[in-house]
Amino acid sequence: MRMIDSVELHPQRAPAPPRAASTAVAKDTVPYVEFLAFEPRGSLLVIEAPNIASQLGRLVRRSGPRFEVEAELPGLRGPGALSPDGRWLLTGGALFSGEAACCHVIDLHTFQVAHALPLMRPFVWLDDAHFIAQSPNWRIAVTDGGVTRTETRRVDPALAAAVPALVTPEPSMVRVSLATLGCQPLLPSLLLDEETCAVLSPDKDLLYTATSFSRVSAVRVSDGELLWQRPPSRLVTEGTVYAMALDPTTNRLVTVGSGVDHDTLVLDAASGTELARHSLEKLTRGMTTGPSARGDSIRFREDGLGTIGTNNGLVVEIGRDGRWSAFKAGTRSHRAIAFSPDGASMMLGGAEKNLRVVPLTAR
């Protein structure tokens, strides 16, 4: 592995350290890994999905040094969100009319579905008793005049009738109480430009969301006040967002996705000001003969070490000193990233039929 010329993400000079080769483990995964998370006791939670959008996937708990399957729960889809105490897991549920429209709350003590709710991604936990999700949008109709909304919501009527409080009068990001299954609207959802990813500030008071068309918003959780919002891209070629993460050491939001001139944006989380934009294709040029690099996932460790997973097996590391390096870890998309509880390794999952472990320096 060699270091490549890199673009500064933060004003630092020293390069990020290269990494040892990754190790393939758990070689029996379903084609697409959509979520990875380590439980407090050290077991690994994996959401896998088949290569058919209409089919549901499975949740797998893997344990031990070889990450053997310990438990399995079918009938759901990623992505997911693990509660702070490790008791609950939010996942996607069955589609409705071919689109995401519900979620499952998994009790990890029993490894069973505790609730099926008329909510959809993105998911993020405030604490062990409250989480944030999205109340489904209006269904759409395609006519000669264009795309219009219908008078019904994109949700199973039986599910909506079972928990009517979660189907808010208007589609919105909502704060949900797990005990009462009531909710507080936070941010209205736009037709054809729904939120696809969300992260919280370290103090859990600010919610940052992004849509696939790069509309990024900052909302105060306590009262739902919109603090700032970045307008969406006018064209897909201007940039789309697949994933977003917050660097807790610098309070900077980083989004990754695809675009012609850039696919990575760095924003000041306090103001939404754009600090930088980068092209992963230019950064990693010459490192692979496959398709152009595109950002499919991003994750920051608590100490600010960042990792971007790409569609062609490359991993782009954002060093704590601010510069980037890239290394090969497979040949296909890395859609999910998890850091081990001790921070000494990183797990990668995606389009390969295995998981990969990359050793890291200690925090």
Coordinates of C-alpha atoms in Angstrom, one line a residue:
M1 CA 0.0 0.0 0.0
R2 CA 1.3 3.4 -0.9
M3 CA 0.4 6.9 0.2
I4 CA -1.1 9.1 -2.5
D5 CA -1.2 12.9 -2.9
S6 CA -4.1 14.1 -0.8
V7 CA -6.2 17.2 -0.3
E8 CA -6.2 18.8 3.2
L9 CA -9.5 18.4 5.0
H10 CA -8.3 20.3 8.0
P11 CA -5.3 22.7 8.1
Q12 CA -2.7 20.1 9.1
R13 CA 0.3 18.8 7.4
A14 CA 1.3 15.3 8.6
P15 CA -0.2 12.4 6.5
A16 CA -2.6 9.9 8.0
P17 CA -0.8 6.6 8.7
P18 CA -1.2 3.7 6.2
R19 CA -3.0 0.6 7.4
A20 CA -2.2 -3.1 7.4
A21 CA -4.1 -5.3 5.0
S22 CA -7.6 -6.1 5.9
T23 CA -8.7 -9.7 7.0
A24 CA -11.8 -11.3 5.5
V25 CA -14.1 -12.9 8.1
A26 CA -17.7 -14.1 8.3
K27 CA -17.6 -15.4 4.7
D28 CA -21.2 -16.5 4.6
T29 CA -22.9 -13.1 4.5
V30 CA -25.9 -12.4 2.2
P31 CA -24.8 -10.2 -0.8
Y32 CA -25.3 -6.7 0.8
V33 CA -24.4 -5.7 4.3
E34 CA -26.4 -2.6 5.1
F35 CA -25.6 -2.1 8.8
L36 CA -22.9 -3.0 11.3
A37 CA -22.7 -2.2 15.1
F38 CA -20.9 -3.7 18.1
E39 CA -23.0 -4.3 21.1
P40 CA -21.6 -3.3 24.6
R41 CA -20.8 -7.0 25.3
G42 CA -18.7 -7.2 22.1
S43 CA -21.0 -9.1 19.8
L44 CA -21.5 -7.8 16.3
L45 CA -24.9 -6.9 14.8
V46 CA -25.2 -7.2 11.1
I47 CA -28.1 -6.4 8.8
E48 CA -27.8 -8.2 5.5
A49 CA -30.0 -7.9 2.4
P50 CA -30.4 -10.0 -0.8
N51 CA -29.7 -8.5 -4.2
I52 CA -33.4 -8.0 -4.9
A53 CA -34.9 -4.7 -3.6
S54 CA -38.4 -6.2 -3.0
Q55 CA -37.1 -8.9 -0.7
L56 CA -36.4 -8.5 3.0
G57 CA -33.1 -9.2 4.7
R58 CA -32.1 -10.5 8.1
L59 CA -30.5 -9.4 11.3
V60 CA -27.6 -11.5 12.5
R61 CA -25.7 -11.5 15.8
R62 CA -22.1 -12.7 15.5
S63 CA -19.9 -13.5 18.4
G64 CA -16.5 -14.9 19.3
P65 CA -13.1 -14.4 17.6
R66 CA -14.4 -15.8 14.3
F67 CA -17.7 -13.9 14.4
E68 CA -19.8 -17.1 14.2
V69 CA -23.6 -16.7 13.9
E70 CA -25.2 -16.7 17.3
A71 CA -28.8 -15.6 16.5
E72 CA -30.8 -14.6 13.4
L73 CA -34.0 -12.6 12.8
P74 CA -35.4 -12.5 9.3
G75 CA -37.9 -10.1 7.7
L76 CA -36.3 -6.7 8.0
R77 CA -33.9 -4.3 6.2
G78 CA -31.3 -1.8 6.9
P79 CA -30.0 0.7 7.8
G80 CA -30.3 0.4 11.6
A81 CA -29.6 2.4 14.8
L82 CA -28.5 0.9 18.1
S83 CA -29.7 2.5 21.4
P84 CA -27.0 3.9 23.7
D85 CA -27.4 1.0 26.3
G86 CA -27.5 -1.6 23.5
R87 CA -31.0 -2.8 24.5
W88 CA -32.9 -1.7 21.3
L89 CA -32.3 -1.7 17.6
L90 CA -34.3 0.2 15.0
T91 CA -34.4 -1.3 11.6
G92 CA -36.4 -0.9 8.4
G93 CA -39.5 -3.1 7.8
A94 CA -41.5 -4.3 4.9
L95 CA -42.1 -2.0 1.9
F96 CA -45.4 -0.6 1.0
S97 CA -46.2 -0.2 -2.7
G98 CA -42.4 -0.8 -3.3
E99 CA -41.2 2.0 -1.0
A100 CA -40.0 2.2 2.6
A101 CA -42.8 2.9 5.0
C102 CA -42.3 1.2 8.4
C103 CA -39.7 0.3 11.0
H104 CA -39.2 -2.4 13.6
V105 CA -38.0 -1.9 17.1
I106 CA -36.0 -5.0 18.0
D107 CA -35.6 -6.1 21.6
L108 CA -32.0 -7.4 21.6
H109 CA -32.5 -9.2 24.9
T110 CA -35.1 -11.5 23.3
F111 CA -33.9 -10.9 19.7
Q112 CA -37.5 -10.4 18.6
V113 CA -39.6 -7.5 17.1
A114 CA -41.1 -5.5 20.0
H115 CA -42.9 -3.0 17.8
A116 CA -43.8 -2.5 14.2
L117 CA -44.3 1.3 13.6
P118 CA -45.5 3.5 10.7
L119 CA -42.1 5.3 10.6
M120 CA -39.1 5.2 8.2
R121 CA -35.4 6.1 8.2
P122 CA -33.3 7.9 9.0
F123 CA -33.1 6.6 12.6
V124 CA -31.1 8.1 15.5
W125 CA -31.4 7.6 19.3
L126 CA -31.6 10.5 21.7
D127 CA -31.4 8.2 24.8
D128 CA -32.5 4.7 25.7
A129 CA -36.2 5.8 25.8
H130 CA -36.5 8.3 22.8
F131 CA -35.5 8.2 19.2
I132 CA -35.9 10.2 16.0
A133 CA -37.3 8.8 12.8
Q134 CA -39.4 10.1 9.8
S135 CA -43.2 9.9 9.5
P136 CA -43.9 8.6 5.9
N137 CA -44.6 11.0 3.1
W138 CA -47.6 11.3 0.8
R139 CA -48.0 8.8 -2.0
I140 CA -47.3 10.3 -5.4
A141 CA -49.1 9.9 -8.8
V142 CA -47.4 10.4 -12.2
T143 CA -49.7 12.1 -14.7
D144 CA -49.4 14.0 -17.9
G145 CA -49.0 17.1 -15.8
G146 CA -46.1 15.7 -13.9
V147 CA -45.7 14.2 -10.4
T148 CA -48.3 15.1 -7.8
R149 CA -49.2 14.0 -4.3
T150 CA -52.3 12.0 -3.6
E151 CA -54.5 12.3 -0.5
T152 CA -53.1 9.2 1.2
R153 CA -49.9 8.6 3.0
R154 CA -47.3 6.0 2.0
V155 CA -48.0 3.6 4.8
D156 CA -49.9 0.4 5.4
P157 CA -53.4 1.5 6.6
A158 CA -53.5 -1.3 9.2
L159 CA -50.2 -0.1 10.7
A160 CA -51.3 3.5 10.7
A161 CA -54.5 2.6 12.4
A162 CA -52.6 0.7 15.1
V163 CA -50.4 3.7 16.0
P164 CA -52.2 6.7 14.7
A165 CA -50.2 9.2 16.7
L166 CA -47.1 8.5 14.6
V167 CA -48.8 9.4 11.3
T168 CA -48.5 13.2 11.8
P169 CA -50.8 15.5 9.9
E170 CA -47.9 16.5 7.7
P171 CA -44.9 14.3 6.9
S172 CA -42.0 15.2 9.2
M173 CA -39.0 14.1 11.1
V174 CA -40.4 13.2 14.6
R175 CA -39.1 12.7 18.1
V176 CA -40.7 9.5 19.5
S177 CA -41.2 8.2 23.0
L178 CA -40.7 4.5 23.2
A179 CA -42.9 4.2 26.3
T180 CA -45.9 6.0 24.9
L181 CA -45.3 5.8 21.1
G182 CA -46.3 9.5 20.9
C183 CA -44.2 11.9 18.9
Q184 CA -43.2 15.6 18.5
P185 CA -42.7 16.9 14.9
L186 CA -39.3 18.4 14.3
L187 CA -38.7 19.0 10.6
P188 CA -41.2 18.9 7.7
S189 CA -40.4 16.4 4.9
L190 CA -40.6 17.6 1.3
L191 CA -42.2 15.6 -1.4
L192 CA -39.5 13.8 -3.5
D193 CA -36.8 15.2 -1.2
E194 CA -37.1 13.3 2.0
E195 CA -34.4 13.0 4.6
T196 CA -32.1 10.0 4.1
C197 CA -29.5 10.3 6.9
A198 CA -29.3 12.0 10.3
V199 CA -26.8 12.5 13.1
L200 CA -26.9 14.2 16.5
S201 CA -24.6 16.7 18.1
P202 CA -22.6 15.3 21.1
D203 CA -24.9 16.9 23.6
K204 CA -28.0 15.5 21.7
D205 CA -29.6 18.9 21.4
L206 CA -29.1 19.4 17.6
L207 CA -30.3 17.2 14.9
Y208 CA -28.5 17.3 11.5
T209 CA -30.3 15.7 8.5
A210 CA -29.6 15.4 4.8
T211 CA -31.6 14.4 1.8
S212 CA -30.3 12.6 -1.2
F213 CA -30.3 15.9 -3.1
S214 CA -27.9 17.5 -0.6
R215 CA -30.4 19.5 1.3
V216 CA -28.8 19.6 4.8
S217 CA -30.6 21.0 7.9
A218 CA -29.8 21.7 11.5
V219 CA -32.8 21.5 13.9
R220 CA -32.9 22.1 17.7
V221 CA -34.5 19.0 19.2
S222 CA -36.0 20.7 22.3
D223 CA -38.3 22.9 20.3
G224 CA -38.0 22.0 16.6
E225 CA -36.5 25.4 15.6
L226 CA -34.7 25.3 12.2
L227 CA -31.3 26.8 12.8
W228 CA -29.9 26.7 9.3
Q229 CA -30.6 24.8 6.1
R230 CA -28.4 24.3 3.0
P231 CA -30.5 24.3 -0.2
P232 CA -30.7 21.2 -2.3
S233 CA -28.7 20.6 -5.5
R234 CA -30.6 21.7 -8.6
L235 CA -29.2 18.8 -10.7
V236 CA -28.1 15.3 -9.7
T237 CA -24.7 16.0 -11.3
E238 CA -24.2 18.8 -8.8
G239 CA -24.0 16.2 -6.0
T240 CA -26.1 13.8 -4.1
V241 CA -25.7 12.5 -0.5
Y242 CA -25.6 8.8 0.5
A243 CA -24.2 9.2 4.1
M244 CA -23.3 11.8 6.6
A245 CA -21.2 11.9 9.8
L246 CA -20.2 14.5 12.4
D247 CA -16.6 14.8 13.5
P248 CA -17.0 15.4 17.3
T249 CA -13.6 16.9 17.7
T250 CA -14.0 19.7 15.2
N251 CA -17.8 20.1 15.0
R252 CA -17.7 19.6 11.2
L253 CA -20.3 17.7 9.2
V254 CA -19.0 15.6 6.3
T255 CA -21.3 14.2 3.6
V256 CA -20.4 11.7 0.9
G257 CA -22.2 10.6 -2.2
S258 CA -21.7 11.1 -5.9
G259 CA -21.3 14.1 -8.3
V260 CA -19.4 15.3 -11.2
D261 CA -17.1 17.9 -9.7
H262 CA -17.3 16.7 -6.1
D263 CA -18.9 14.0 -4.0
T264 CA -17.8 15.1 -0.5
L265 CA -18.8 18.2 1.4
V266 CA -17.4 19.6 4.6
L267 CA -19.7 21.9 6.5
D268 CA -19.4 23.9 9.7
A269 CA -22.0 22.3 11.9
A270 CA -22.7 25.5 13.8
S271 CA -23.6 27.6 10.8
G272 CA -23.9 25.3 7.8
T273 CA -21.1 27.2 6.0
E274 CA -19.3 25.1 3.4
L275 CA -15.7 24.7 4.4
A276 CA -14.5 22.4 1.6
R277 CA -15.6 20.1 -1.2
H278 CA -13.6 17.2 -2.6
S279 CA -13.7 14.6 -5.3
L280 CA -12.9 11.0 -4.2
E281 CA -12.3 10.1 -7.8
K282 CA -9.5 12.6 -8.0
L283 CA -8.1 11.7 -4.6
T284 CA -7.9 8.0 -5.4
R285 CA -7.1 8.2 -9.1
G286 CA -4.7 5.4 -10.2
M287 CA -5.4 3.2 -7.2
T288 CA -8.0 1.0 -8.9
T289 CA -8.9 -0.1 -12.4
G290 CA -12.5 -0.4 -11.5
P291 CA -15.3 2.2 -11.6
S292 CA -14.7 5.8 -10.4
A293 CA -14.7 6.1 -6.6
R294 CA -17.9 7.2 -5.0
G295 CA -18.6 7.6 -1.2
D296 CA -21.1 5.0 0.1
S297 CA -20.5 5.3 3.8
I298 CA -18.7 7.4 6.4
R299 CA -18.0 7.1 10.1
F300 CA -16.0 9.0 12.7
R301 CA -14.4 7.4 15.8
E302 CA -14.8 9.4 19.1
D303 CA -11.3 10.8 18.8
G304 CA -11.9 12.2 15.3
L305 CA -10.4 9.4 13.1
G306 CA -12.7 9.2 10.1
T307 CA -13.3 6.6 7.4
I308 CA -15.1 6.8 4.1
G309 CA -16.1 3.5 2.4
T310 CA -16.3 3.7 -1.4
N311 CA -18.1 1.7 -4.1
N312 CA -14.9 0.0 -5.4
G313 CA -13.3 -1.4 -2.3
L314 CA -11.1 1.6 -1.5
V315 CA -11.1 3.0 2.0
V316 CA -10.3 6.7 2.4
E317 CA -9.1 7.6 5.8
I318 CA -9.4 11.1 7.3
G319 CA -6.5 11.2 9.8
R320 CA -6.8 13.0 13.1
D321 CA -4.0 15.3 11.8
G322 CA -6.2 16.3 8.9
R323 CA -4.8 14.7 5.7
W324 CA -6.2 11.8 3.7
S325 CA -4.8 8.5 2.7
A326 CA -6.4 5.7 0.8
F327 CA -6.0 1.9 0.8
K328 CA -7.5 -1.2 -0.8
A329 CA -9.8 -3.4 1.3
G330 CA -11.6 -5.6 -1.2
T331 CA -13.1 -4.9 -4.6
R332 CA -16.7 -3.9 -4.0
S333 CA -18.8 -1.4 -2.1
H334 CA -18.3 -0.7 1.6
R335 CA -21.8 0.3 2.7
A336 CA -21.3 -0.2 6.5
I337 CA -18.6 0.7 8.9
A338 CA -18.2 -0.1 12.7
F339 CA -15.4 0.6 15.1
S340 CA -14.6 -2.1 17.7
P341 CA -15.4 -1.1 21.3
D342 CA -11.7 -0.6 22.1
G343 CA -11.2 1.4 18.9
A344 CA -8.3 -0.9 17.9
S345 CA -10.0 -2.2 14.7
M346 CA -12.6 -1.4 12.1
M347 CA -15.2 -3.7 10.5
L348 CA -16.3 -3.1 6.9
G349 CA -19.3 -4.6 5.2
G350 CA -21.0 -4.2 1.9
A351 CA -21.4 -5.9 -1.5
E352 CA -18.8 -8.6 -0.9
K353 CA -20.0 -11.9 0.7
N354 CA -17.8 -11.4 3.7
L355 CA -16.9 -8.8 6.4
R356 CA -13.4 -7.3 6.6
V357 CA -11.4 -6.3 9.7
V358 CA -8.8 -3.5 9.4
P359 CA -6.4 -3.0 12.4
L360 CA -6.1 0.6 13.6
T361 CA -3.9 2.5 15.9
A362 CA -5.3 2.9 19.5
R363 CA -7.3 6.0 20.4

